mmCIF file of C-alpha atoms in Angstrom:
data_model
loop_
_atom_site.group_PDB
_atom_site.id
_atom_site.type_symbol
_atom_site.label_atom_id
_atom_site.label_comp_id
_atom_site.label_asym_id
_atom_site.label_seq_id
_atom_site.Cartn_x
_atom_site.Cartn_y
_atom_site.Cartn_z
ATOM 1 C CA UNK A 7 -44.607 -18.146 -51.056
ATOM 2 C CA UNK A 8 -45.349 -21.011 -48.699
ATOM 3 C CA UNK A 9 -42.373 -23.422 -47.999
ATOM 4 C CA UNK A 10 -43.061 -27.365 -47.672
ATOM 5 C CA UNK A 11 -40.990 -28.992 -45.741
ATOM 6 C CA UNK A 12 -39.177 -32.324 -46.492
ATOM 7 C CA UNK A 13 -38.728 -31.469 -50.474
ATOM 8 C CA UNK A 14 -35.489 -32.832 -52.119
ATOM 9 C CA UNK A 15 -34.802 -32.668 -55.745
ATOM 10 C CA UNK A 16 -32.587 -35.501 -57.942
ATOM 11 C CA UNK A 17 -31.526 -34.695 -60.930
ATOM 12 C CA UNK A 18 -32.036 -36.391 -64.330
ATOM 13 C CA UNK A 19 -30.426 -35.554 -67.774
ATOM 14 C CA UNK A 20 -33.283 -33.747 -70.244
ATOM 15 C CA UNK A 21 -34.726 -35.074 -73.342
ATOM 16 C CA UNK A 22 -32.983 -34.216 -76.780
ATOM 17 C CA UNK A 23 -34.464 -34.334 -80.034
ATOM 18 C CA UNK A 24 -32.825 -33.527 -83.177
ATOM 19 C CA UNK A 25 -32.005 -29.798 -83.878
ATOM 20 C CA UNK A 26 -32.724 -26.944 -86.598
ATOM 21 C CA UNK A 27 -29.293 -26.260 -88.451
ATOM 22 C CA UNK A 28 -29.385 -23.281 -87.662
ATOM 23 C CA UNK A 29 -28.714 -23.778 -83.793
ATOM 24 C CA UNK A 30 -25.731 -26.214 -84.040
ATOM 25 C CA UNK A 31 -23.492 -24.094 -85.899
ATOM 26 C CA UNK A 32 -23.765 -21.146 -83.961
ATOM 27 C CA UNK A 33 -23.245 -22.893 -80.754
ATOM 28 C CA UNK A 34 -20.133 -23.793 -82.480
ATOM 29 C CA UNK A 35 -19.137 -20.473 -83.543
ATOM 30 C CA UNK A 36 -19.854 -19.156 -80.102
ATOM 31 C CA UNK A 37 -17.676 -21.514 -78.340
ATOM 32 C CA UNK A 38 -14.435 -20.874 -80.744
ATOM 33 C CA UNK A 39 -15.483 -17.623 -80.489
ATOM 34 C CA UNK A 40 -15.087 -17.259 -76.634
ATOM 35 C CA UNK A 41 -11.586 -19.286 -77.194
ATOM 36 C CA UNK A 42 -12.865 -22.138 -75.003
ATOM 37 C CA UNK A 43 -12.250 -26.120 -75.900
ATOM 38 C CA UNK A 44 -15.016 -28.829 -75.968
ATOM 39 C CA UNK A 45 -14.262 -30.117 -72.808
ATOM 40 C CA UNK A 46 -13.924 -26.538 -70.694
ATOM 41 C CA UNK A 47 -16.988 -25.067 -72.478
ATOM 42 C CA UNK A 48 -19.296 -28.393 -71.410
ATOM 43 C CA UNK A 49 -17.661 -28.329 -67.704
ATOM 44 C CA UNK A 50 -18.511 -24.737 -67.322
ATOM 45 C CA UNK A 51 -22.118 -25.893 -68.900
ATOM 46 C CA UNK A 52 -22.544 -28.855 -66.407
ATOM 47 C CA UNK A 53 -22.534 -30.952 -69.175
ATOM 48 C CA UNK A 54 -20.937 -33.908 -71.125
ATOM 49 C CA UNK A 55 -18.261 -33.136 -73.633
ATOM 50 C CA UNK A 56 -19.900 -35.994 -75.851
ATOM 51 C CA UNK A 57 -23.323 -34.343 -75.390
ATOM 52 C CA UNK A 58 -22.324 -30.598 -76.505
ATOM 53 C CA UNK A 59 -20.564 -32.444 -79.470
ATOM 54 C CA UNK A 60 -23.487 -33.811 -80.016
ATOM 55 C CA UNK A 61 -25.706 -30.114 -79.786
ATOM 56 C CA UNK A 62 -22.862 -28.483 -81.971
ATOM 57 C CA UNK A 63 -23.631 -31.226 -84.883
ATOM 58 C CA UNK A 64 -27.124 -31.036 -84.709
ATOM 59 C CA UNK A 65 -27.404 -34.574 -83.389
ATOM 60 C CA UNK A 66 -29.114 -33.122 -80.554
ATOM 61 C CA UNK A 67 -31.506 -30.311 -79.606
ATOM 62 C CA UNK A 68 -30.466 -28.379 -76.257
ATOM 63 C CA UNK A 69 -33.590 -27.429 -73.509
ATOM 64 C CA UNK A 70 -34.455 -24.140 -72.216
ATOM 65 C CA UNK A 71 -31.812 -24.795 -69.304
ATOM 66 C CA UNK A 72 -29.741 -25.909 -71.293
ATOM 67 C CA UNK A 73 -29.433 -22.710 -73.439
ATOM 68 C CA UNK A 74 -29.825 -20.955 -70.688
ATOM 69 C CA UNK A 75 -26.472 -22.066 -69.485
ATOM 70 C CA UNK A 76 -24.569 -22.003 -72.345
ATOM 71 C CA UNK A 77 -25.179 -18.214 -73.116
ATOM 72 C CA UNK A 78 -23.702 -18.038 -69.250
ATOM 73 C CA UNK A 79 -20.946 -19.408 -70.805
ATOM 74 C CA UNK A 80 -20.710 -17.796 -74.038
ATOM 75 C CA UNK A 81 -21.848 -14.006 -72.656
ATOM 76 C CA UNK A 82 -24.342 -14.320 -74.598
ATOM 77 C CA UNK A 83 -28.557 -15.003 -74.744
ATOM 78 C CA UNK A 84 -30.906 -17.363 -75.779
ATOM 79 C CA UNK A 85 -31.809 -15.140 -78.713
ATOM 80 C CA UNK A 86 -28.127 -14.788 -79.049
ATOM 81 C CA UNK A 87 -27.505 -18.950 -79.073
ATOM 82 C CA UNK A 88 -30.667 -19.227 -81.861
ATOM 83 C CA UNK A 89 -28.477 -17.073 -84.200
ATOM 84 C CA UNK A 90 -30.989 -14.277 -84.041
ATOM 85 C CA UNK A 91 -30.282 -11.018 -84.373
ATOM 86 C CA UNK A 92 -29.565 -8.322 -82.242
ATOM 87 C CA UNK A 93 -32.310 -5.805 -82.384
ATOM 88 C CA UNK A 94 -31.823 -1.563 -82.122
ATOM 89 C CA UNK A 95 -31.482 -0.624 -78.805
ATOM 90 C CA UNK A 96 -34.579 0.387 -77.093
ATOM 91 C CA UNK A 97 -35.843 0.404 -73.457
ATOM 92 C CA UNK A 98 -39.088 -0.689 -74.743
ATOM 93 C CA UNK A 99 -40.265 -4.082 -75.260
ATOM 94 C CA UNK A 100 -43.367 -4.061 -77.033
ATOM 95 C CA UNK A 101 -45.525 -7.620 -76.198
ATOM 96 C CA UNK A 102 -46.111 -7.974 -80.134
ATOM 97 C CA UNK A 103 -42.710 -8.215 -81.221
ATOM 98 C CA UNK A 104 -41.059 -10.804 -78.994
ATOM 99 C CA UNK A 105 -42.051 -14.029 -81.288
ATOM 100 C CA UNK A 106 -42.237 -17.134 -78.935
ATOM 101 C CA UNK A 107 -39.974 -20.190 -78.990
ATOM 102 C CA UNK A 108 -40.016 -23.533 -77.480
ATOM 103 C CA UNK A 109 -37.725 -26.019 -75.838
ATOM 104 C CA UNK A 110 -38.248 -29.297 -74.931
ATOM 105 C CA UNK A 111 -41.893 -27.931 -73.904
ATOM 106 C CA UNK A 112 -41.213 -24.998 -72.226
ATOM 107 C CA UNK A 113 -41.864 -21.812 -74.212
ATOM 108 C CA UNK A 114 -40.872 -18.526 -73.506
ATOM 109 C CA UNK A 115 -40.601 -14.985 -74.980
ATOM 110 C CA UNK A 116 -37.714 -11.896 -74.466
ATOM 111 C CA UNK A 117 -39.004 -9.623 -71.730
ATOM 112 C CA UNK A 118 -35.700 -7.550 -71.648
ATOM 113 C CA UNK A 119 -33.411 -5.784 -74.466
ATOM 114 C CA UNK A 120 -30.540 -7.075 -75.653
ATOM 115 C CA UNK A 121 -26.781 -6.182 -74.392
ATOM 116 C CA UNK A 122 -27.437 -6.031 -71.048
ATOM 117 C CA UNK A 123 -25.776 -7.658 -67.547
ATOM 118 C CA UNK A 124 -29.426 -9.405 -66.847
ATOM 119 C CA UNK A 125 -31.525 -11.447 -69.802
ATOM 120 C CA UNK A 126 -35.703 -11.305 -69.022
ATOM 121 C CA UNK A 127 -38.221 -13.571 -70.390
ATOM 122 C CA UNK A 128 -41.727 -14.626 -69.936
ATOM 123 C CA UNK A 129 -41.794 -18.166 -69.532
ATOM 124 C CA UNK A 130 -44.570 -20.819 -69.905
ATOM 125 C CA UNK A 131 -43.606 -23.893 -67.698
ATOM 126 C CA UNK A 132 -45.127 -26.737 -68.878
ATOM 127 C CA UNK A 133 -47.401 -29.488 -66.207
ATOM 128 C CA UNK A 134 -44.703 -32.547 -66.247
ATOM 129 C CA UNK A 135 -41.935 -33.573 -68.892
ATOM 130 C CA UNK A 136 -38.311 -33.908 -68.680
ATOM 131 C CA UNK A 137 -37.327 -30.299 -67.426
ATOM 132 C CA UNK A 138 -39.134 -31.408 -63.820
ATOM 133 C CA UNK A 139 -36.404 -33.332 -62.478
ATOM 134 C CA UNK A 140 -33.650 -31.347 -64.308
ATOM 135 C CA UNK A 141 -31.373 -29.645 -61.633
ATOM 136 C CA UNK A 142 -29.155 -26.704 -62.209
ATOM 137 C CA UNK A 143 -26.151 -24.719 -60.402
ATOM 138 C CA UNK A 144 -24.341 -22.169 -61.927
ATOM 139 C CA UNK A 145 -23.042 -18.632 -60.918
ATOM 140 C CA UNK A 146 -25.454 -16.123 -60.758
ATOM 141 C CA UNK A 147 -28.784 -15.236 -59.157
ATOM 142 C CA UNK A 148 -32.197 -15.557 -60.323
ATOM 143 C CA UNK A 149 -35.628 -14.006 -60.059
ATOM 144 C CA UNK A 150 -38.723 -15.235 -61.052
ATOM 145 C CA UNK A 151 -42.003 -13.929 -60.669
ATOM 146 C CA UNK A 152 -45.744 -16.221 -60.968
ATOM 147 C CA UNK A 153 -47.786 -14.217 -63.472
ATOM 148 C CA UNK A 154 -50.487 -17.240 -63.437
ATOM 149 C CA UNK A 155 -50.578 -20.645 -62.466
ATOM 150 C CA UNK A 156 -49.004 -22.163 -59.215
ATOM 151 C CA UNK A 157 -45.173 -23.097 -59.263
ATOM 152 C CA UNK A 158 -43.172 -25.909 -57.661
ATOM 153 C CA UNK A 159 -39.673 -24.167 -56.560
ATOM 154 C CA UNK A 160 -36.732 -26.625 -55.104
ATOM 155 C CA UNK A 161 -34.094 -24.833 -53.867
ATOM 156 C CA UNK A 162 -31.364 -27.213 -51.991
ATOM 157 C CA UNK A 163 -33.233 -29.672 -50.114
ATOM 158 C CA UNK A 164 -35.977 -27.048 -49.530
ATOM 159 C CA UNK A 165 -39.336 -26.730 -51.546
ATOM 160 C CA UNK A 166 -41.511 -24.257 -51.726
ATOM 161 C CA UNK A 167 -45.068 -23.816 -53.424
ATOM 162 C CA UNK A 168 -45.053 -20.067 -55.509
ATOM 163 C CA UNK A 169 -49.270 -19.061 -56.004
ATOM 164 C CA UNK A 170 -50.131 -16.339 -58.342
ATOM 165 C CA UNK A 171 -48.079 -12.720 -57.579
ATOM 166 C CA UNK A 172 -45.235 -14.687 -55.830
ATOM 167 C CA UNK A 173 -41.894 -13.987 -56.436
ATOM 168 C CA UNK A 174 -38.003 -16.154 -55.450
ATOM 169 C CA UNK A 175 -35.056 -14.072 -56.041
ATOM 170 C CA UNK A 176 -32.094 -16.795 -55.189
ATOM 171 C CA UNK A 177 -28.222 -17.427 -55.314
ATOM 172 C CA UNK A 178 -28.395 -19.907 -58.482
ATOM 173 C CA UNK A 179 -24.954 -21.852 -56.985
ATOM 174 C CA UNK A 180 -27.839 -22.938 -54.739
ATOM 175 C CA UNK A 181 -29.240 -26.247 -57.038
ATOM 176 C CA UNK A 182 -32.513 -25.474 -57.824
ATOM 177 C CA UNK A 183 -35.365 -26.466 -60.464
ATOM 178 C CA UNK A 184 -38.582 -26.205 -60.869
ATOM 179 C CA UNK A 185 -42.232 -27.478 -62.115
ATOM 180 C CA UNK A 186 -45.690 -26.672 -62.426
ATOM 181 C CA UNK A 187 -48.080 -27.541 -60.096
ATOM 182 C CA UNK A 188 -51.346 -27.876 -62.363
ATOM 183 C CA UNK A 189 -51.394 -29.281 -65.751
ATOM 184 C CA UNK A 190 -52.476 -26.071 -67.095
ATOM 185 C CA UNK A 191 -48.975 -24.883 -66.612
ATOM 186 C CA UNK A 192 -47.764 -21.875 -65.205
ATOM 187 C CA UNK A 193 -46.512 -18.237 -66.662
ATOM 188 C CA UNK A 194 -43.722 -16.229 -65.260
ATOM 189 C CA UNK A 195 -41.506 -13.453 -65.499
ATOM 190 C CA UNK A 196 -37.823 -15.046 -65.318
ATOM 191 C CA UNK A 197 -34.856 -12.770 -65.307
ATOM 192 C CA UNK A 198 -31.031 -14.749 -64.362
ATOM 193 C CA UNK A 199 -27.602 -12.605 -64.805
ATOM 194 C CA UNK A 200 -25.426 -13.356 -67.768
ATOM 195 C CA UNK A 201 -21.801 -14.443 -66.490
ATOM 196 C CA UNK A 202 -18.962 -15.193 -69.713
ATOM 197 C CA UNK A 203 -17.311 -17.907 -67.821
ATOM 198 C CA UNK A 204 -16.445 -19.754 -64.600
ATOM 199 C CA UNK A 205 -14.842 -15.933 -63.421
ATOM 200 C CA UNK A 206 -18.196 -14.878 -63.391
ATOM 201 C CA UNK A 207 -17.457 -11.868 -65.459
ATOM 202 C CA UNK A 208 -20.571 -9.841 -66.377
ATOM 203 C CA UNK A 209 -21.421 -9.792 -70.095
ATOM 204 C CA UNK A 210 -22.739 -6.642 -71.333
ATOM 205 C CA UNK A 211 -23.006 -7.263 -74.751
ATOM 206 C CA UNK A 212 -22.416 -5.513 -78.333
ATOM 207 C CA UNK A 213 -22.159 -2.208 -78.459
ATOM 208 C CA UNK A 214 -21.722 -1.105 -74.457
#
């Protein structure tokens, strides 16, 4: 992992596209579920409260980050936020039957099980797009791990360049995004912790 020095990163809102029903009303459900208002669950999000209303009535479809933050908030995962459901328990994730899904470009795939304190998934990052200049903070940490590719890492003002078997593990209150360097993309193993709220409460999920 070789840092550059000099890197900044500015933030800019993602692109939105209209959703699948299927995703609005659960992020709904989730958020009555967890007993939190429109306007606490889209602070805790970093976002809008007229933009979640807008993901909640399917006006709008939410990006990777995006969902990534909101299962923070909901103790929840991705998988969890697409209304899928919760598979058997098993230690074992076979590489045939973790389906893909997209957002806003980016497509990934569950590397981990389900009900755990820590979500996995293998990530394709996308050359370009929206999601480039999209910065995030939240409670946490994150680890990420370059399976292919070369990856663009901005951490604070500092930016570092991530070749192929290169790994960041980092306090994700730090603000942070990332890109890929080549436009043939770049794979990785991501895994982030899974916090309920702004308490930071570990989520372990049904059944633990």
């Amino acid at each position: 992992m070789t840092p550059v020095p000099g890197g900044t990163a500015h933030g800019l809102s993602g692109h939105d596209s209209p959703a699948p029903d299927s995703v609005a009303p659960q992020l709904r459900a989730l958020r009555h579920r967890a007993g939190l208002t429109l306007e606490e669950a889209a602070a805790t999000a970093g976002l809008s409260p007229a933009h979640l209303s807008r993901l909640e009535t399917g006006q709008r479809q939410p990006s990777l980050p995006m969902l990534l933050s909101l299962a923070r908030v909901y103790g929840t995962t991705v998988s969890g936020l697409l209304g899928e459901t919760a598979p058997v328990p098993d230690p074992v994730i076979r590489g045939g039957t973790s389906g893909a899904r997209e957002a806003d470009g980016w497509t990934y795939r569950r590397a981990g099980g389900s009900g755990r304190a820590m979500q996995a998934l293998h990530v394709h990052v996308p050359h370009g797009g929206p999601q480039d200049s999209l910065v995030r903070v939240h409670p946490g940490e994150e680890w990420l791990h370059v399976l292919r590719g070369r990856l663009r890492l901005f951490l604070g003002e500092a930016e570092y360049i991530l070749d192929e078997g290169d790994s960041a593990h980092f306090d994700s209150l730090t603000p942070h995004r990332l890109g890929a360097v080549h436009p043939t993309g770049a794979e990785l193993l991501f895994v982030h912790t899974l916090l309920r709220s702004a308490t930071s409460a570990l989520c372990l999920g049904p059944g633990t």
